[in-house]
Amino acid sequence: MGGRDALVGYVGRIPAPVRTKLLAAFLLIELLLVALGAIGLLALREVEQRAGDLVSLQHKIDAYRQMQHDTLRQLYSVSSALAAPDNATLPSALRQINQFGYDLDRVSFVAKDEVALLGRLREEYSRFIAIATRVLELTRDGRTSEAKQVQTTELAPLADRLERLTNQLVNRAEADMVNGVDATRATYETSRVYVFAFALAGFVLTLALGYAISWSIIAPVQEIDERLNRIAAGDFSQKVVVGNRDELGALAEHVNSACERLQELYRSLQDASRHKSQFLANMSHELRTPLNAILGFGELLLDGVYGPVPERMRNPLERMQRNGKHLLGLINDILDLSKIEAGQLSLSVADYSVDELVRGVYGAVESLAAEKKLSISTCVPPALPPARGDERRLAQALLNLVGNAIKFTDSGEVVIEVAARGDSLTFSVRDTGPGIAEADQAKIFEEFRQVDGSITKTKMGSGLGLAIAKRIVEMHGGRIWVDSSPGAGATFSFTAPARVE
Amino acid sequence: MLPNRRDFLLAAAATASAGVIWSAQRPRAQAQEAPPETTTIRLAKSPSLCVMPQYVVDELLAAEGLTRIEYVVTDSGPLLSEAIAAGQIDFALHFSGPLILELDRGKKITMLAGVHVGCFELFAKDDIRGIADLKGRSVGISALESSPHVFVSAMAALVGLDPAKDINWVTSAEPKPIELFLDGKVDAFLGFPPEPQRLRAQGVNHVIVNSAQDRPWSQYFCCMLAGNPDFVRTKPIAARRVVRAILRATDLCVSAPAEVARRTVDRGFTQNYDYALQTLSDVPYGKWRDYDPEDTIRFYALRLHEAGMIQSSPDRIIAEGADWRLLRDVRRDLG
C-alpha cells in the first residue's frame, strides 16, 4: 500500500505536464515491446543459424558415409578382381580407385574444420589407393597369391583403419549435431525466459504506470472535488493539499486561492446578513407593538366595549382585524427567522411530554380544520417517556406543518403522527391535499418560496413557515423532508433527538 | 593381496616372453619418474572374464612400485560404476556404457584408456535374426543399467527401437539371465565372458550380434580403464603406472594367453581354464594402440542419447569424464 502510494506520489511529483508523463509511459511500454520483438527476432536468427549448421553437419555425415561406402566397394572390387582376374574386372577396379579423389575432395569441402583428422584420412587413403593399385597390378601380372597376401595383411587392415577414421568423423559430426540441438533447445529456453520476463515486465510496468499515472490524476481531482463540495457547503477552513507538480498541482493552487477569496467574501456576506437580520428583528419588534395595539382596539370595538357597532361597520372592522392578524403572523415569522439567522434564537431545553405537545397543536388547529370540514386526528404511541428539547419551538415547527396541511387541503383529512425510533422521534403530518411535484419539493424549505404563487395568494401565507420549521429542526439536530406526489397528498416529517442535551 | 615369489616368477616369464616389460626403453622411462604417491591400489573383482588384464596385473603393478593390491568384489553393473565414483575402487576395467550413465548423473569418474574391443555376444532364439526382431520380445538382464542392459539398449537405439518401450526387459539376478535363456524363459540374452564360451560349449550358437566382429560395435572399445578422479588427480604418478601396467597386462593377453589363463585360474578368478583361454582368443586385446577411446565414448554417448538414457551431450561426457594424458604418455613408453 505504502509502496503503491509512494509510486503514485512519485509520478505526481515529477515536474512535467501530464501529457509528457503519459507520452513517456507509452514510450517506455513501446520500448519494451520493441525489445520483446528484437529478442524474438534474435532468437529466430539464432535458430535459423543453428538449422543451417545442422544441415551442414548432415552434409558432412553424408559425405563421410559415402566415403565409407566407397571404401568398402573398393575392397569388394579388389576382392572380385582377385577372385576373377580378367580384362573386365581389373580395369573397372582401377577406374574406381582413381575416383577416390572425388570423395576426398567432397569431404575436404564439407569438413574444413576437421583439418588434422582429414589430413590423416588423406594420408591413409593415399596409402590405401597405392596398395590397392599394387594388388591389382600384381593380379594383372598373374601374381595372384602375392596379391592376396598384400590384400590380407595390408589392404584389409588399412580399410579397417579408414573405416574407423570416417567413423570418428561421423561421430564427431553427430556429437556436433547433438550439441547443436541442445544449443537450439537452450536458445529456445533462454528466449522463452526472456520473452516471458519481458512480457511480464511489460504487463507489470503497464499496470504500474497506468495505475500511477491515473491515480496521480484521479486523486488530486477527487481532492479538489471534495474541497469544492466543502466550499459549496460553506466550509472554507481547509486547503487542497496536492503533491503534483503538473497542471493538477497548479489547479489545486488556483482552487486554494479562489477559496481564500471566497472565504473573505463569505465572511462579508455573513456580516451583512447578520446586520440585515438584526435590523429585521428590531424592526419586527417595533412593528408588533403598534400593530398589537391596533388589533387590541379593533377587538374592543367589535366586542362593543365602546358602544354598539353599526351593522355596516362590522364587516370592515372584521376585515381589518383579519388582515391585521395576518400581518402580525407575517411579522412574527420574519422576527423568528431573523432571530435565527442573527444567531439570537437559542433553544430552551427542558423535559416535555410528546403527547401533550401534539395535543396542544391539535387543539390550536382543531377549529381551523372544522371550519374547512376536514377530519383531523393524531396518532401518538402510548406511554412515551418524557422527551427533552425546546417544546415551544418543536410545537411551532409542528404547528407550521399542520397549519400548512389544513391550509392547502380542501377536503379529506389531516393526520398528525409520532413515531419513536431508537433515540429519535419522528413527527409526521399527512394530508390529502393537492400534493407537490418532485421538482418543487427541494425548494419549498427555502425562505419566501412556495410551490405556486397563485395558491399563495388565495391561501395567504408568508412562505416562511417551512423555512422556520427547518431551522428549528436543524437546531435540534434533526432533519425535515417531504414525501409527496401531485394528486396524492403530502406527508411532511421531521426527526428530533428524543433527548437534546 | 600381496604378490608372492611364484607370482613374480610367473610375471617375469610371461612378460619376458612378450618382450614388453623388459624392453630397452622401459627402464629408461621409468627411471626418470618419481616414486608413486602410494603403494596401495584397489581394483575391482567382477564375474566377467574379459577383464583378465586386471587379474594378472598385480606383478606388473608391483614392478611399478604399487606393491599392495586390494581386490574389491563387485558386480559388473551399475554398482561398479558407483563404487569407482565413490572412491571405493581406485581403478577398474568396465564397459563404457554404465560409466557414461554415471557421468551423466554428475558422478565423477575418469576414463583413462581403452583396453579391449567387443566381448559381448547377443544370443537369441532361432526366430530372432537381428536387433530389430527384438521388438516386443523379452531380454534377460541382471539389473537395469547393467552392462548388458545398456549395450542392448544402444543396439536397439541404433536400429530405431525405443529400448524402454519396445523391449520387454526381464530383470533377474538369481537365477542368472543365462539360466533363464537356457530354460527358454527369455528370448534373448547378452553374455559376457565366460558366458558365451559356456553357451557355445553347450551347443547354443545362435548369436545375432558379436561385438568383437560385427560392425559398428567391433570398431569401438568395449571395456575401458576407469579411475577415481580424486586418485588420478592427487596421485598422478601412481595413476600413470596403473595405466601402464594394465596396458602391459593387456599386451600379455595377446602375447601369452595360456600363461594369463592359467594365472587367472590359479588366482581363483575363474575355475575353468578352457573358458579363460577361449576368452583370450575371442576378445581382441591387441587393439588398444589402434582404436581411439575418445571416439568410443562419443559413439556410445550418442547411442545412449538416442535411447534417451542420458541427457548430456557426448562432448560434455568426454570433457568431464575422460583424461587421455596418461594414455598418451604410456603410448610413448610402450610404443
mmCIF file of N, CA, C and O in Angstrom, chain A residues 186-217:
data_model
loop_
_atom_site.group_PDB
_atom_site.id
_atom_site.type_symbol
_atom_site.label_atom_id
_atom_site.label_comp_id
_atom_site.label_asym_id
_atom_site.label_seq_id
_atom_site.Cartn_x
_atom_site.Cartn_y
_atom_site.Cartn_z
ATOM 1 N N ALA A 186 18.471 -24.863 -25.834
ATOM 2 C CA ALA A 186 18.849 -23.872 -24.811
ATOM 3 C C ALA A 186 18.463 -22.470 -25.269
ATOM 4 O O ALA A 186 17.993 -21.651 -24.471
ATOM 5 N N THR A 187 18.674 -22.221 -26.581
ATOM 6 C CA THR A 187 18.291 -20.917 -27.121
ATOM 7 C C THR A 187 16.802 -20.699 -26.948
ATOM 8 O O THR A 187 16.345 -19.618 -26.556
ATOM 9 N N TYR A 188 16.053 -21.757 -27.250
ATOM 10 C CA TYR A 188 14.601 -21.656 -27.112
ATOM 11 C C TYR A 188 14.224 -21.374 -25.653
ATOM 12 O O TYR A 188 13.400 -20.492 -25.377
ATOM 13 N N GLU A 189 14.884 -22.130 -24.741
ATOM 14 C CA GLU A 189 14.567 -21.943 -23.324
ATOM 15 C C GLU A 189 14.909 -20.520 -22.884
ATOM 16 O O GLU A 189 14.122 -19.868 -22.198
ATOM 17 N N THR A 190 16.111 -20.088 -23.299
ATOM 18 C CA THR A 190 16.528 -18.736 -22.924
ATOM 19 C C THR A 190 15.572 -17.700 -23.498
ATOM 20 O O THR A 190 15.156 -16.764 -22.807
ATOM 21 N N SER A 191 15.244 -17.896 -24.788
ATOM 22 C CA SER A 191 14.339 -16.942 -25.432
ATOM 23 C C SER A 191 12.994 -16.943 -24.727
ATOM 24 O O SER A 191 12.389 -15.887 -24.522
ATOM 25 N N ARG A 192 12.552 -18.148 -24.355
ATOM 26 C CA ARG A 192 11.258 -18.234 -23.686
ATOM 27 C C ARG A 192 11.298 -17.472 -22.363
ATOM 28 O O ARG A 192 10.367 -16.734 -22.029
ATOM 29 N N VAL A 193 12.413 -17.654 -21.651
ATOM 30 C CA VAL A 193 12.546 -16.950 -20.368
ATOM 31 C C VAL A 193 12.550 -15.442 -20.600
ATOM 32 O O VAL A 193 11.848 -14.678 -19.919
ATOM 33 N N TYR A 194 13.342 -15.026 -21.614
ATOM 34 C CA TYR A 194 13.410 -13.587 -21.905
ATOM 35 C C TYR A 194 12.043 -13.042 -22.311
ATOM 36 O O TYR A 194 11.610 -11.990 -21.845
ATOM 37 N N VAL A 195 11.402 -13.779 -23.234
ATOM 38 C CA VAL A 195 10.112 -13.300 -23.732
ATOM 39 C C VAL A 195 9.118 -13.231 -22.579
ATOM 40 O O VAL A 195 8.390 -12.240 -22.415
ATOM 41 N N PHE A 196 9.121 -14.284 -21.754
ATOM 42 C CA PHE A 196 8.192 -14.303 -20.631
ATOM 43 C C PHE A 196 8.519 -13.160 -19.668
ATOM 44 O O PHE A 196 7.630 -12.460 -19.194
ATOM 45 N N ALA A 197 9.832 -12.997 -19.408
ATOM 46 C CA ALA A 197 10.228 -11.947 -18.463
ATOM 47 C C ALA A 197 9.848 -10.570 -18.991
ATOM 48 O O ALA A 197 9.303 -9.735 -18.258
ATOM 49 N N PHE A 198 10.128 -10.354 -20.290
ATOM 50 C CA PHE A 198 9.798 -9.045 -20.863
ATOM 51 C C PHE A 198 8.287 -8.834 -20.899
ATOM 52 O O PHE A 198 7.801 -7.732 -20.641
ATOM 53 N N ALA A 199 7.556 -9.910 -21.252
ATOM 54 C CA ALA A 199 6.100 -9.787 -21.295
ATOM 55 C C ALA A 199 5.566 -9.478 -19.902
ATOM 56 O O ALA A 199 4.710 -8.602 -19.726
ATOM 57 N N LEU A 200 6.122 -10.185 -18.916
ATOM 58 C CA LEU A 200 5.678 -9.960 -17.536
ATOM 59 C C LEU A 200 6.049 -8.551 -17.086
ATOM 60 O O LEU A 200 5.237 -7.842 -16.482
ATOM 61 N N ALA A 201 7.296 -8.173 -17.435
ATOM 62 C CA ALA A 201 7.737 -6.830 -17.054
ATOM 63 C C ALA A 201 6.853 -5.783 -17.722
ATOM 64 O O ALA A 201 6.459 -4.792 -17.092
ATOM 65 N N GLY A 202 6.543 -6.023 -19.015
ATOM 66 C CA GLY A 202 5.674 -5.099 -19.741
ATOM 67 C C GLY A 202 4.311 -5.016 -19.092
ATOM 68 O O GLY A 202 3.745 -3.918 -18.909
ATOM 69 N N PHE A 203 3.805 -6.204 -18.727
ATOM 70 C CA PHE A 203 2.476 -6.260 -18.120
ATOM 71 C C PHE A 203 2.474 -5.499 -16.792
ATOM 72 O O PHE A 203 1.610 -4.645 -16.540
ATOM 73 N N VAL A 204 3.480 -5.804 -15.974
ATOM 74 C CA VAL A 204 3.558 -5.161 -14.654
ATOM 75 C C VAL A 204 3.789 -3.658 -14.806
ATOM 76 O O VAL A 204 3.144 -2.841 -14.143
ATOM 77 N N LEU A 205 4.707 -3.331 -15.740
ATOM 78 C CA LEU A 205 5.013 -1.903 -15.932
ATOM 79 C C LEU A 205 3.786 -1.151 -16.425
ATOM 80 O O LEU A 205 3.490 -0.035 -15.988
ATOM 81 N N THR A 206 3.061 -1.804 -17.374
ATOM 82 C CA THR A 206 1.864 -1.153 -17.905
ATOM 83 C C THR A 206 0.863 -0.912 -16.783
ATOM 84 O O THR A 206 0.300 0.183 -16.653
ATOM 85 N N LEU A 207 0.664 -1.960 -15.973
ATOM 86 C CA LEU A 207 -0.285 -1.811 -14.863
ATOM 87 C C LEU A 207 0.189 -0.730 -13.895
ATOM 88 O O LEU A 207 -0.588 0.128 -13.470
ATOM 89 N N ALA A 208 1.492 -0.806 -13.558
ATOM 90 C CA ALA A 208 2.019 0.137 -12.562
ATOM 91 C C ALA A 208 1.945 1.568 -13.075
ATOM 92 O O ALA A 208 1.487 2.476 -12.356
ATOM 93 N N LEU A 209 2.376 1.751 -14.327
ATOM 94 C CA LEU A 209 2.341 3.108 -14.881
ATOM 95 C C LEU A 209 0.910 3.592 -15.026
ATOM 96 O O LEU A 209 0.592 4.744 -14.711
ATOM 97 N N GLY A 210 0.049 2.693 -15.541
ATOM 98 C CA GLY A 210 -1.357 3.061 -15.700
ATOM 99 C C GLY A 210 -1.951 3.441 -14.363
ATOM 100 O O GLY A 210 -2.640 4.466 -14.237
ATOM 101 N N TYR A 211 -1.637 2.616 -13.360
ATOM 102 C CA TYR A 211 -2.168 2.898 -12.020
ATOM 103 C C TYR A 211 -1.612 4.214 -11.494
ATOM 104 O O TYR A 211 -2.360 5.080 -11.030
ATOM 105 N N ALA A 212 -0.285 4.338 -11.588
ATOM 106 C CA ALA A 212 0.354 5.522 -11.004
ATOM 107 C C ALA A 212 -0.112 6.797 -11.691
ATOM 108 O O ALA A 212 -0.472 7.781 -11.025
ATOM 109 N N ILE A 213 -0.126 6.760 -13.024
ATOM 110 C CA ILE A 213 -0.492 7.987 -13.739
ATOM 111 C C ILE A 213 -1.962 8.313 -13.524
ATOM 112 O O ILE A 213 -2.328 9.466 -13.263
ATOM 113 N N SER A 214 -2.822 7.260 -13.622
ATOM 114 C CA SER A 214 -4.245 7.540 -13.467
ATOM 115 C C SER A 214 -4.545 8.053 -12.062
ATOM 116 O O SER A 214 -5.278 9.025 -11.887
ATOM 117 N N TRP A 215 -3.909 7.421 -11.053
ATOM 118 C CA TRP A 215 -4.177 7.892 -9.699
ATOM 119 C C TRP A 215 -3.504 9.220 -9.407
ATOM 120 O O TRP A 215 -3.982 9.980 -8.560
ATOM 121 N N SER A 216 -2.408 9.510 -10.105
ATOM 122 C CA SER A 216 -1.799 10.828 -9.913
ATOM 123 C C SER A 216 -2.705 11.912 -10.494
ATOM 124 O O SER A 216 -2.543 13.093 -10.188
ATOM 125 N N ILE A 217 -3.646 11.501 -11.339
ATOM 126 C CA ILE A 217 -4.625 12.464 -11.867
ATOM 127 C C ILE A 217 -5.912 12.408 -11.033
ATOM 128 O O ILE A 217 -6.441 13.436 -10.600
#
